[in-house]
XYZ file of C-alpha atoms in Angstrom:
344
model
C 20.211 48.018 -199.846
C 20.369 44.396 -199.698
C 22.700 42.802 -196.803
C 23.852 46.010 -195.436
C 22.465 48.029 -192.492
C 23.149 50.563 -190.212
C 25.228 49.587 -187.377
C 26.821 46.874 -189.091
C 30.332 46.034 -188.776
C 31.746 45.718 -192.155
C 35.005 45.468 -194.140
C 35.422 48.412 -196.579
C 37.801 48.149 -199.763
C 40.210 51.114 -200.130
C 42.083 52.595 -202.919
C 45.115 50.394 -201.943
C 43.171 47.547 -202.755
C 43.305 46.538 -199.084
C 40.287 45.747 -196.268
C 39.754 48.162 -193.590
C 37.116 47.420 -190.552
C 34.188 50.123 -190.194
C 30.625 50.484 -189.050
C 27.795 51.879 -191.113
C 26.540 54.894 -189.691
C 24.444 55.643 -193.037
C 23.115 53.750 -196.037
C 22.183 55.715 -199.176
C 19.759 53.333 -201.477
C 19.864 55.818 -203.898
C 23.539 56.189 -204.553
C 24.611 52.853 -203.469
C 26.855 53.867 -200.863
C 27.361 53.785 -197.218
C 28.921 56.250 -194.639
C 31.339 54.147 -192.644
C 33.101 55.173 -189.629
C 36.912 53.742 -189.373
C 38.333 52.584 -186.277
C 40.188 55.792 -185.970
C 36.782 57.643 -185.803
C 36.988 59.026 -189.468
C 33.959 58.620 -191.641
C 33.635 58.464 -195.452
C 31.212 57.144 -197.881
C 31.932 54.178 -199.617
C 30.315 52.445 -202.591
C 28.185 49.263 -201.698
C 30.506 47.440 -204.185
C 33.267 47.935 -201.940
C 31.824 46.801 -198.871
C 31.968 42.903 -197.505
C 29.646 42.599 -194.587
C 29.571 40.125 -192.087
C 26.160 39.439 -191.609
C 24.208 36.808 -192.811
C 20.214 37.065 -193.603
C 17.469 34.489 -191.713
C 16.758 33.958 -195.526
C 19.291 31.911 -197.628
C 19.693 33.900 -200.617
C 22.623 34.913 -202.715
C 24.809 37.872 -201.607
C 25.196 38.663 -205.490
C 21.710 38.754 -206.870
C 19.554 38.474 -203.497
C 17.521 35.629 -205.204
C 16.888 32.058 -203.292
C 18.368 28.924 -204.513
C 17.100 27.921 -208.269
C 17.604 24.326 -209.536
C 20.878 23.857 -207.522
C 21.558 24.619 -204.096
C 23.336 27.614 -202.800
C 26.978 27.314 -201.848
C 28.007 28.585 -198.654
C 31.364 29.837 -198.096
C 33.621 28.399 -195.477
C 34.722 31.705 -193.808
C 31.983 34.314 -194.530
C 29.229 32.125 -194.648
C 27.715 34.297 -197.305
C 25.955 32.179 -199.858
C 26.272 31.943 -204.102
C 24.549 30.716 -206.754
C 27.362 28.796 -208.715
C 26.972 31.303 -211.993
C 26.943 34.545 -209.858
C 30.304 34.001 -208.416
C 33.541 34.804 -210.383
C 34.689 32.158 -211.382
C 32.013 30.176 -211.575
C 31.860 27.379 -208.951
C 32.434 24.138 -209.749
C 29.943 21.540 -209.228
C 32.206 19.523 -207.005
C 32.628 22.492 -204.631
C 31.818 21.430 -200.998
C 30.614 24.077 -198.449
C 32.916 22.392 -195.902
C 36.150 23.698 -197.549
C 35.073 26.249 -200.413
C 36.079 29.578 -200.058
C 34.567 32.875 -201.833
C 36.852 35.484 -204.025
C 36.110 38.072 -201.447
C 37.700 35.872 -198.503
C 40.465 34.650 -200.515
C 41.372 38.314 -201.468
C 41.081 39.392 -197.919
C 43.709 36.908 -196.848
C 45.852 36.909 -199.930
C 46.400 40.760 -200.424
C 49.124 42.815 -198.739
C 50.852 45.839 -198.923
C 54.238 45.141 -201.040
C 52.394 42.648 -203.145
C 49.993 39.846 -202.614
C 51.334 36.162 -200.935
C 53.338 33.966 -203.395
C 53.230 30.553 -201.567
C 50.389 28.727 -199.950
C 46.742 27.997 -200.449
C 45.454 31.023 -200.310
C 48.179 31.964 -203.339
C 47.081 29.330 -205.373
C 43.440 30.377 -204.928
C 44.024 33.635 -205.475
C 45.850 32.950 -208.939
C 42.709 30.723 -209.968
C 40.593 33.734 -209.296
C 42.681 36.201 -211.019
C 42.200 34.360 -214.335
C 38.531 36.346 -214.785
C 37.633 39.719 -213.672
C 34.523 40.342 -211.604
C 33.291 42.734 -214.231
C 33.293 43.755 -217.754
C 36.261 45.675 -218.749
C 34.340 46.979 -221.780
C 31.611 48.689 -219.746
C 34.037 51.301 -217.990
C 34.208 54.845 -218.636
C 37.621 55.928 -218.781
C 39.117 59.644 -218.807
C 41.151 60.571 -222.458
C 44.727 59.388 -220.677
C 43.193 55.836 -219.413
C 44.010 56.977 -215.876
C 40.470 56.773 -213.870
C 37.077 55.484 -214.916
C 33.674 56.896 -213.574
C 32.718 53.488 -211.671
C 35.505 53.392 -209.499
C 36.437 49.741 -210.709
C 40.018 48.616 -211.119
C 42.059 45.623 -210.229
C 40.945 42.153 -209.903
C 39.111 42.840 -206.518
C 36.945 45.630 -208.714
C 37.835 48.060 -205.603
C 38.838 51.565 -206.073
C 41.988 52.929 -206.819
C 44.111 56.156 -207.758
C 46.719 55.226 -210.651
C 49.486 57.341 -209.252
C 49.306 55.425 -205.532
C 51.125 52.631 -206.158
C 49.285 50.695 -208.910
C 50.589 49.020 -212.270
C 48.969 49.201 -215.862
C 48.636 46.160 -217.902
C 50.117 46.677 -221.313
C 47.569 44.606 -222.958
C 44.183 45.634 -221.577
C 44.853 49.119 -220.102
C 43.344 48.235 -216.784
C 45.191 49.465 -213.305
C 45.986 46.708 -210.677
C 46.720 47.292 -207.062
C 50.051 46.291 -205.825
C 48.365 44.663 -202.857
C 46.567 42.304 -205.476
C 49.662 41.300 -207.684
C 51.809 38.448 -207.303
C 54.777 39.265 -209.271
C 56.850 42.071 -207.446
C 59.943 41.424 -205.753
C 60.285 45.099 -204.386
C 57.608 47.383 -203.129
C 56.430 49.907 -205.455
C 57.118 53.516 -204.982
C 54.539 56.091 -205.660
C 54.167 57.335 -209.423
C 56.323 54.511 -210.234
C 55.575 53.133 -213.691
C 58.745 52.182 -215.026
C 57.614 48.380 -215.671
C 55.834 46.460 -218.552
C 52.862 44.544 -217.049
C 50.658 42.124 -217.934
C 47.862 40.793 -215.883
C 46.920 37.317 -215.207
C 43.756 37.702 -217.544
C 45.552 38.636 -220.355
C 48.498 36.466 -219.819
C 46.070 33.483 -219.240
C 48.185 32.664 -216.116
C 50.426 34.332 -213.761
C 51.588 37.869 -214.435
C 54.179 38.897 -216.107
C 56.969 41.727 -215.134
C 59.676 43.326 -216.730
C 61.369 46.575 -215.078
C 61.877 49.530 -217.768
C 65.017 51.051 -217.593
C 65.899 54.465 -215.932
C 67.697 57.845 -216.371
C 69.231 59.649 -213.610
C 66.468 62.275 -214.416
C 63.825 59.759 -213.929
C 65.375 58.633 -210.860
C 65.495 62.094 -209.546
C 61.933 62.503 -210.512
C 60.746 59.423 -209.101
C 62.147 60.113 -205.736
C 61.042 64.027 -205.235
C 57.622 62.463 -206.176
C 57.576 59.656 -203.532
C 58.783 62.073 -200.840
C 56.319 64.766 -201.927
C 53.646 62.602 -201.208
C 54.834 60.738 -198.476
C 55.820 64.144 -196.436
C 53.276 66.329 -198.340
C 55.807 69.164 -198.749
C 57.151 70.446 -201.856
C 61.016 70.953 -201.369
C 63.810 68.674 -199.633
C 67.260 68.757 -198.585
C 69.504 67.094 -201.221
C 72.029 65.408 -198.836
C 69.684 64.671 -196.128
C 66.744 63.379 -197.751
C 66.941 63.022 -201.435
C 70.312 61.188 -201.314
C 69.578 59.494 -197.940
C 66.305 58.182 -199.471
C 68.100 56.911 -202.552
C 70.875 55.291 -201.053
C 68.941 53.634 -198.313
C 66.662 52.064 -201.073
C 69.282 51.523 -203.630
C 68.770 47.795 -204.137
C 64.914 48.040 -203.803
C 65.016 50.469 -206.498
C 65.963 48.067 -209.250
C 67.559 50.648 -211.374
C 69.112 48.076 -213.945
C 72.478 49.706 -215.168
C 72.638 52.431 -212.857
C 72.558 49.748 -210.028
C 76.383 49.435 -210.015
C 77.197 52.878 -209.832
C 79.565 53.490 -206.869
C 78.094 55.236 -203.765
C 80.470 58.044 -204.172
C 79.458 58.954 -207.823
C 75.571 58.738 -206.930
C 75.590 62.105 -205.580
C 77.176 63.767 -208.679
C 74.858 62.170 -211.003
C 71.624 63.046 -209.266
C 72.746 66.754 -208.272
C 73.472 67.131 -212.212
C 70.125 65.510 -213.318
C 68.410 67.863 -210.687
C 70.364 71.298 -212.161
C 69.909 70.469 -215.788
C 66.654 69.986 -216.149
C 64.760 72.828 -214.962
C 61.699 72.008 -216.810
C 60.965 69.253 -214.200
C 62.897 70.532 -211.158
C 63.124 73.558 -209.130
C 65.970 74.459 -206.795
C 65.656 76.482 -203.823
C 68.131 79.495 -204.957
C 65.524 79.951 -207.821
C 62.979 80.704 -205.363
C 65.533 82.781 -202.927
C 65.455 79.353 -200.756
C 68.678 77.278 -199.666
C 70.490 76.261 -203.059
C 70.445 72.555 -201.483
C 66.757 72.368 -201.685
C 64.686 70.884 -204.509
C 61.267 70.482 -205.975
C 59.119 69.513 -208.493
C 57.871 72.136 -211.036
C 54.745 70.231 -211.217
C 53.456 67.398 -208.717
C 53.032 64.521 -211.040
C 54.691 61.192 -211.800
C 58.057 60.984 -214.173
C 56.675 60.560 -217.690
C 57.348 57.243 -219.688
C 58.821 57.755 -223.195
C 55.769 55.859 -224.639
C 53.539 58.456 -222.733
C 51.823 60.611 -225.611
C 52.127 63.995 -223.851
C 55.750 64.819 -222.112
C 54.448 65.313 -218.748
C 50.747 64.171 -216.939
C 49.725 67.336 -215.344
C 45.990 66.507 -214.848
C 45.772 66.250 -211.037
C 44.688 62.670 -209.813
C 41.508 62.028 -207.731
C 41.441 64.379 -205.070
C 43.238 62.650 -202.369
C 42.159 65.332 -199.768
C 38.728 64.753 -200.001
C 38.938 60.958 -200.252
C 40.680 58.667 -197.831
C 44.301 57.903 -199.614
C 46.781 55.019 -198.952
C 49.147 57.379 -197.500
C 46.283 58.365 -194.708
C 45.713 54.798 -194.024
C 49.365 54.536 -193.148
C 49.407 57.675 -191.326
C 46.962 56.431 -188.868
C 48.186 52.863 -188.512
C 45.186 51.529 -188.987
C 44.703 47.758 -188.138
C 44.055 45.633 -191.558
C 41.014 43.226 -190.702
C 40.049 40.032 -192.865
C 36.952 38.150 -192.367
C 36.402 35.818 -189.151
C 37.935 32.778 -188.261
C 41.070 33.123 -190.337
């Protein structure tokens, strides 16, 4: 497999859109993937498309097509020193580009992406916005499931990396593609897991900066979202109403961006949330129904809250098996150090 060999240190793009440092232990040229050992000694297979190598070959060839210079010389990235044909890079490299200052798409995203949303100011923020006007793949070539949640190629977002739609991703209302929280520049607050209550348009469809608008939420939606988020974070089904559900809601009240619910006095929030949990048995189950404490609540089905625009009342198909693939949650739990290209 061109460009990557056993023993190489690499950056692997994960399903959260971020890059993590690892070492290649095995290379499968047939399946176009590598077994990567990460800094916590865990090992996972990563698709070649999601691996960014530090190594630069002796021969000067394009890192995209592996071909030598053609009519025009190759352009070197200032940071990673990888070479590109001007037309192989997305977007195409301008004729006046200088190898002493030009930075490739991979390195721009390595610097600009972060949890909670990409950087919004500075040189790399501006470069990222330019890069985001075009996708580095053909959207029409992706094979989607019937609900348009996952594709076979595991290709999402501006970065073309893997993703899990229910783990902090936004779906563009125009093209239907899913985008990582870490790669978007429009968010004012971090996403919760399963939070799809946004009307979002990507930079490609907007032909400029992304647009986003918070959708209205009901108390039932809020209760469902909090329970779903807690169930993924804590890997439990049932949560104490006062000490966990209500506590989480109050501590994150401003970040939840609840619209008309935002002005609810603190003393009234408890009544409204408790009423939502007790009055919607199709969504929630209480502890007293399963001979546990009545102050405990959980979801009937661990799935994100549905939108009114959903064709089905509730998405119950399980997301990608997060016990077999390294999820965003696992990356957080091991406190893996995020790395970017050298010299940043």
